[in-house]
Each structure stands twice: as C-alpha cells, then as structure tokens.
mmCIF file with all atom_site columns, C-alpha atoms in Angstrom:
data_model
loop_
_atom_site.group_PDB
_atom_site.id
_atom_site.type_symbol
_atom_site.label_atom_id
_atom_site.label_alt_id
_atom_site.label_comp_id
_atom_site.label_asym_id
_atom_site.label_entity_id
_atom_site.label_seq_id
_atom_site.pdbx_PDB_ins_code
_atom_site.Cartn_x
_atom_site.Cartn_y
_atom_site.Cartn_z
_atom_site.occupancy
_atom_site.B_iso_or_equiv
_atom_site.pdbx_formal_charge
_atom_site.auth_seq_id
_atom_site.auth_comp_id
_atom_site.auth_asym_id
_atom_site.auth_atom_id
_atom_site.pdbx_PDB_model_num
ATOM 1   C CA . MET A 1 1   ? 90.774  102.823 86.812  1.00 0.00 ? 299 MET A CA 1
ATOM 2   C CA . ALA A 1 2   ? 94.359  103.412 88.326  1.00 0.00 ? 300 ALA A CA 1
ATOM 3   C CA . ASP A 1 3   ? 96.114  106.707 87.964  1.00 0.00 ? 301 ASP A CA 1
ATOM 4   C CA . THR A 1 4   ? 97.348  107.929 84.683  1.00 0.00 ? 302 THR A CA 1
ATOM 5   C CA . ILE A 1 5   ? 101.009 107.245 84.182  1.00 0.00 ? 303 ILE A CA 1
ATOM 6   C CA . SER A 1 6   ? 103.423 108.350 81.161  1.00 0.00 ? 304 SER A CA 1
ATOM 7   C CA . PHE A 1 7   ? 104.556 106.194 78.300  1.00 0.00 ? 305 PHE A CA 1
ATOM 8   C CA . GLY A 1 8   ? 107.952 106.520 79.979  1.00 0.00 ? 306 GLY A CA 1
ATOM 9   C CA . ASP A 1 9   ? 106.557 104.845 83.218  1.00 0.00 ? 307 ASP A CA 1
ATOM 10  C CA . PHE A 1 10  ? 105.082 101.959 81.257  1.00 0.00 ? 308 PHE A CA 1
ATOM 11  C CA . ASP A 1 11  ? 108.298 101.482 79.215  1.00 0.00 ? 309 ASP A CA 1
ATOM 12  C CA . LYS A 1 12  ? 110.147 100.938 82.443  1.00 0.00 ? 310 LYS A CA 1
ATOM 13  C CA . VAL A 1 13  ? 108.213 97.768  83.000  1.00 0.00 ? 311 VAL A CA 1
ATOM 14  C CA . ASP A 1 14  ? 109.963 94.918  81.326  1.00 0.00 ? 312 ASP A CA 1
ATOM 15  C CA . ILE A 1 15  ? 107.301 92.238  80.267  1.00 0.00 ? 313 ILE A CA 1
ATOM 16  C CA . ARG A 1 16  ? 108.564 89.372  78.303  1.00 0.00 ? 314 ARG A CA 1
ATOM 17  C CA . VAL A 1 17  ? 107.343 85.914  76.930  1.00 0.00 ? 315 VAL A CA 1
ATOM 18  C CA . GLY A 1 18  ? 108.823 82.633  78.206  1.00 0.00 ? 316 GLY A CA 1
ATOM 19  C CA . THR A 1 19  ? 107.956 78.887  78.268  1.00 0.00 ? 317 THR A CA 1
ATOM 20  C CA . ILE A 1 20  ? 107.323 77.134  81.422  1.00 0.00 ? 318 ILE A CA 1
ATOM 21  C CA . ILE A 1 21  ? 109.877 74.202  81.653  1.00 0.00 ? 319 ILE A CA 1
ATOM 22  C CA . ASP A 1 22  ? 109.113 72.825  85.168  1.00 0.00 ? 320 ASP A CA 1
ATOM 23  C CA . ALA A 1 23  ? 106.220 73.290  87.505  1.00 0.00 ? 321 ALA A CA 1
ATOM 24  C CA . GLN A 1 24  ? 106.071 71.807  91.267  1.00 0.00 ? 322 GLN A CA 1
ATOM 25  C CA . PRO A 1 25  ? 103.503 72.087  93.972  1.00 0.00 ? 323 PRO A CA 1
ATOM 26  C CA . PHE A 1 26  ? 104.634 74.601  96.750  1.00 0.00 ? 324 PHE A CA 1
ATOM 27  C CA . PRO A 1 27  ? 102.984 73.346  99.856  1.00 0.00 ? 325 PRO A CA 1
ATOM 28  C CA . GLU A 1 28  ? 104.994 75.732  102.034 1.00 0.00 ? 326 GLU A CA 1
ATOM 29  C CA . ALA A 1 29  ? 103.280 78.890  100.651 1.00 0.00 ? 327 ALA A CA 1
ATOM 30  C CA . ARG A 1 30  ? 100.709 80.553  102.796 1.00 0.00 ? 328 ARG A CA 1
ATOM 31  C CA . LYS A 1 31  ? 98.200  80.379  99.877  1.00 0.00 ? 329 LYS A CA 1
ATOM 32  C CA . PRO A 1 32  ? 97.918  77.375  97.409  1.00 0.00 ? 330 PRO A CA 1
ATOM 33  C CA . ALA A 1 33  ? 100.653 78.054  94.699  1.00 0.00 ? 331 ALA A CA 1
ATOM 34  C CA . ILE A 1 34  ? 102.852 76.486  92.248  1.00 0.00 ? 332 ILE A CA 1
ATOM 35  C CA . ARG A 1 35  ? 106.590 76.832  91.742  1.00 0.00 ? 333 ARG A CA 1
ATOM 36  C CA . LEU A 1 36  ? 107.413 77.692  88.137  1.00 0.00 ? 334 LEU A CA 1
ATOM 37  C CA . TRP A 1 37  ? 110.581 77.692  86.159  1.00 0.00 ? 335 TRP A CA 1
ATOM 38  C CA . VAL A 1 38  ? 110.322 79.678  83.081  1.00 0.00 ? 336 VAL A CA 1
ATOM 39  C CA . ASP A 1 39  ? 112.715 79.824  80.148  1.00 0.00 ? 337 ASP A CA 1
ATOM 40  C CA . PHE A 1 40  ? 112.988 83.400  78.593  1.00 0.00 ? 338 PHE A CA 1
ATOM 41  C CA . GLY A 1 41  ? 115.907 82.422  76.223  1.00 0.00 ? 339 GLY A CA 1
ATOM 42  C CA . ALA A 1 42  ? 119.191 84.263  75.919  1.00 0.00 ? 340 ALA A CA 1
ATOM 43  C CA . PRO A 1 43  ? 120.289 86.443  77.657  1.00 0.00 ? 341 PRO A CA 1
ATOM 44  C CA . LEU A 1 44  ? 117.768 85.982  80.676  1.00 0.00 ? 342 LEU A CA 1
ATOM 45  C CA . GLY A 1 45  ? 117.633 82.503  80.758  1.00 0.00 ? 343 GLY A CA 1
ATOM 46  C CA . VAL A 1 46  ? 115.586 80.301  83.396  1.00 0.00 ? 344 VAL A CA 1
ATOM 47  C CA . LYS A 1 47  ? 113.907 82.333  86.114  1.00 0.00 ? 345 LYS A CA 1
ATOM 48  C CA . GLN A 1 48  ? 111.609 81.062  88.883  1.00 0.00 ? 346 GLN A CA 1
ATOM 49  C CA . SER A 1 49  ? 108.266 82.259  90.072  1.00 0.00 ? 347 SER A CA 1
ATOM 50  C CA . SER A 1 50  ? 105.639 81.465  92.562  1.00 0.00 ? 348 SER A CA 1
ATOM 51  C CA . ALA A 1 51  ? 102.206 81.663  91.178  1.00 0.00 ? 349 ALA A CA 1
ATOM 52  C CA . GLN A 1 52  ? 98.841  81.342  92.906  1.00 0.00 ? 350 GLN A CA 1
ATOM 53  C CA . ILE A 1 53  ? 97.302  79.488  89.933  1.00 0.00 ? 351 ILE A CA 1
ATOM 54  C CA . THR A 1 54  ? 96.352  76.148  91.349  1.00 0.00 ? 352 THR A CA 1
ATOM 55  C CA . VAL A 1 55  ? 92.396  76.439  90.435  1.00 0.00 ? 353 VAL A CA 1
ATOM 56  C CA . HIS A 1 56  ? 92.971  76.153  86.683  1.00 0.00 ? 354 HIS A CA 1
ATOM 57  C CA . TYR A 1 57  ? 96.227  74.609  86.281  1.00 0.00 ? 355 TYR A CA 1
ATOM 58  C CA . PRO A 1 58  ? 97.649  71.188  87.260  1.00 0.00 ? 356 PRO A CA 1
ATOM 59  C CA . CYS A 1 59  ? 101.402 71.110  87.433  1.00 0.00 ? 357 CYS A CA 1
ATOM 60  C CA . ASP A 1 60  ? 101.807 68.607  84.708  1.00 0.00 ? 358 ASP A CA 1
ATOM 61  C CA . ARG A 1 61  ? 99.508  70.677  82.155  1.00 0.00 ? 359 ARG A CA 1
ATOM 62  C CA . LEU A 1 62  ? 101.802 73.747  82.600  1.00 0.00 ? 360 LEU A CA 1
ATOM 63  C CA . ILE A 1 63  ? 104.888 72.285  81.064  1.00 0.00 ? 361 ILE A CA 1
ATOM 64  C CA . GLY A 1 64  ? 105.680 73.615  77.629  1.00 0.00 ? 362 GLY A CA 1
ATOM 65  C CA . ARG A 1 65  ? 102.937 76.572  77.925  1.00 0.00 ? 363 ARG A CA 1
ATOM 66  C CA . GLN A 1 66  ? 104.113 80.125  77.165  1.00 0.00 ? 364 GLN A CA 1
ATOM 67  C CA . VAL A 1 67  ? 103.328 82.985  79.694  1.00 0.00 ? 365 VAL A CA 1
ATOM 68  C CA . MET A 1 68  ? 103.970 86.546  79.891  1.00 0.00 ? 366 MET A CA 1
ATOM 69  C CA . ALA A 1 69  ? 105.956 88.010  83.055  1.00 0.00 ? 367 ALA A CA 1
ATOM 70  C CA . VAL A 1 70  ? 107.443 90.987  84.443  1.00 0.00 ? 368 VAL A CA 1
ATOM 71  C CA . VAL A 1 71  ? 111.068 90.130  84.422  1.00 0.00 ? 369 VAL A CA 1
ATOM 72  C CA . ASN A 1 72  ? 112.487 93.286  86.084  1.00 0.00 ? 370 ASN A CA 1
ATOM 73  C CA . PHE A 1 73  ? 111.142 93.452  89.528  1.00 0.00 ? 371 PHE A CA 1
ATOM 74  C CA . PRO A 1 74  ? 113.535 92.418  92.511  1.00 0.00 ? 372 PRO A CA 1
ATOM 75  C CA . PRO A 1 75  ? 113.386 89.005  93.652  1.00 0.00 ? 373 PRO A CA 1
ATOM 76  C CA . ARG A 1 76  ? 111.139 88.177  96.464  1.00 0.00 ? 374 ARG A CA 1
ATOM 77  C CA . GLN A 1 77  ? 111.396 85.621  99.075  1.00 0.00 ? 375 GLN A CA 1
ATOM 78  C CA . ILE A 1 78  ? 108.438 83.529  99.600  1.00 0.00 ? 376 ILE A CA 1
ATOM 79  C CA . GLY A 1 79  ? 109.105 81.122  102.217 1.00 0.00 ? 377 GLY A CA 1
ATOM 80  C CA . PRO A 1 80  ? 111.984 78.912  101.273 1.00 0.00 ? 378 PRO A CA 1
ATOM 81  C CA . PHE A 1 81  ? 111.612 79.888  97.685  1.00 0.00 ? 379 PHE A CA 1
ATOM 82  C CA . THR A 1 82  ? 112.957 82.908  95.804  1.00 0.00 ? 380 THR A CA 1
ATOM 83  C CA . SER A 1 83  ? 110.555 84.344  93.135  1.00 0.00 ? 381 SER A CA 1
ATOM 84  C CA . GLU A 1 84  ? 112.476 86.189  90.388  1.00 0.00 ? 382 GLU A CA 1
ATOM 85  C CA . VAL A 1 85  ? 109.604 87.226  88.083  1.00 0.00 ? 383 VAL A CA 1
ATOM 86  C CA . LEU A 1 86  ? 105.902 87.904  88.286  1.00 0.00 ? 384 LEU A CA 1
ATOM 87  C CA . VAL A 1 87  ? 103.914 85.830  86.031  1.00 0.00 ? 385 VAL A CA 1
ATOM 88  C CA . LEU A 1 88  ? 100.849 87.629  84.672  1.00 0.00 ? 386 LEU A CA 1
ATOM 89  C CA . GLY A 1 89  ? 97.120  86.615  84.942  1.00 0.00 ? 387 GLY A CA 1
ATOM 90  C CA . VAL A 1 90  ? 93.626  88.101  85.045  1.00 0.00 ? 388 VAL A CA 1
ATOM 91  C CA . PRO A 1 91  ? 90.919  86.900  87.292  1.00 0.00 ? 389 PRO A CA 1
ATOM 92  C CA . ASP A 1 92  ? 88.064  84.761  86.138  1.00 0.00 ? 390 ASP A CA 1
ATOM 93  C CA . GLU A 1 93  ? 84.396  85.229  87.301  1.00 0.00 ? 391 GLU A CA 1
ATOM 94  C CA . ASN A 1 94  ? 85.180  83.768  90.677  1.00 0.00 ? 392 ASN A CA 1
ATOM 95  C CA . GLY A 1 95  ? 88.612  85.734  91.086  1.00 0.00 ? 393 GLY A CA 1
ATOM 96  C CA . ALA A 1 96  ? 90.843  82.674  90.312  1.00 0.00 ? 394 ALA A CA 1
ATOM 97  C CA . VAL A 1 97  ? 94.025  83.555  88.138  1.00 0.00 ? 395 VAL A CA 1
ATOM 98  C CA . VAL A 1 98  ? 93.839  82.893  84.298  1.00 0.00 ? 396 VAL A CA 1
ATOM 99  C CA . LEU A 1 99  ? 97.431  83.142  82.725  1.00 0.00 ? 397 LEU A CA 1
ATOM 100 C CA . VAL A 1 100 ? 98.093  85.794  80.210  1.00 0.00 ? 398 VAL A CA 1
ATOM 101 C CA . LYS A 1 101 ? 99.840  84.124  77.079  1.00 0.00 ? 399 LYS A CA 1
ATOM 102 C CA . PRO A 1 102 ? 100.508 85.121  73.381  1.00 0.00 ? 400 PRO A CA 1
ATOM 103 C CA . ASP A 1 103 ? 97.855  84.110  70.981  1.00 0.00 ? 401 ASP A CA 1
ATOM 104 C CA . LEU A 1 104 ? 100.490 82.308  68.723  1.00 0.00 ? 402 LEU A CA 1
ATOM 105 C CA . LYS A 1 105 ? 103.911 80.717  69.480  1.00 0.00 ? 403 LYS A CA 1
ATOM 106 C CA . VAL A 1 106 ? 106.508 83.380  69.608  1.00 0.00 ? 404 VAL A CA 1
ATOM 107 C CA . PRO A 1 107 ? 110.239 83.269  70.367  1.00 0.00 ? 405 PRO A CA 1
ATOM 108 C CA . ASP A 1 108 ? 111.053 83.133  74.052  1.00 0.00 ? 406 ASP A CA 1
ATOM 109 C CA . GLY A 1 109 ? 112.309 86.483  75.438  1.00 0.00 ? 407 GLY A CA 1
ATOM 110 C CA . GLY A 1 110 ? 110.125 88.690  73.128  1.00 0.00 ? 408 GLY A CA 1
ATOM 111 C CA . LYS A 1 111 ? 109.355 91.903  74.922  1.00 0.00 ? 409 LYS A CA 1
ATOM 112 C CA . LEU A 1 112 ? 105.788 93.129  75.163  1.00 0.00 ? 410 LEU A CA 1
ATOM 113 C CA . PHE A 1 113 ? 105.355 96.736  73.235  1.00 0.00 ? 411 PHE A CA 1
#
C-alpha cells in the first residue's frame, strides 16, 4: 500500500470521463502504444494521450469507448507526440493494461468523486 494521503491531496487529482473519438497506432513509441484522442466535452474538449494498451485493444475497437483519465497533469512529450492526459487502467494477471471505465454510459467530462 502507498503512503496515506489527505482528502485534500486526492481532491487535487482531476479524474474525468471521456469518449475515445480516434485511435491510431504509435510505432514511434519505445514500448507498444496507441495514440488516443479523447473527447471530454465542454469546456475541456478533445485531449490526446499515448497509452500502452495494445495487448487487449485494437485501434478500431476503441472508438466510442468511454475511459477515465487524469486531466490535470502537465503535457508529456513522447517522441513526436504530446500526451495531454493519463488514461487510467489496471493490470490483468499478466501485467497488460485493462482500461478503467464507468459501468454505465455517463456524460463526458464528469468528474470522479
């Protein structure tokens, strides 16, 4: 278990739901990855992310899928691509990423609480 944090620390992390509107292979990445464009609705709009999710998710099956992401980290340059949000996942039994998503369809931009 990680160190204990205050609720105030947790409240600083802005985790929101968005819908993947585009997904493209990212062959320039050091580890196998997919470039994602995620629509978080107004006022955030579309943000891009690089995600190491190639084991379970072909690009064409990601379009329209809702995901959860941290939207208030600073942008990170990954090769020629700027990742603006961190899409969240958990490891399966082999360590491959399984995306975190809401159980039901919800409005894009909704904040985790």
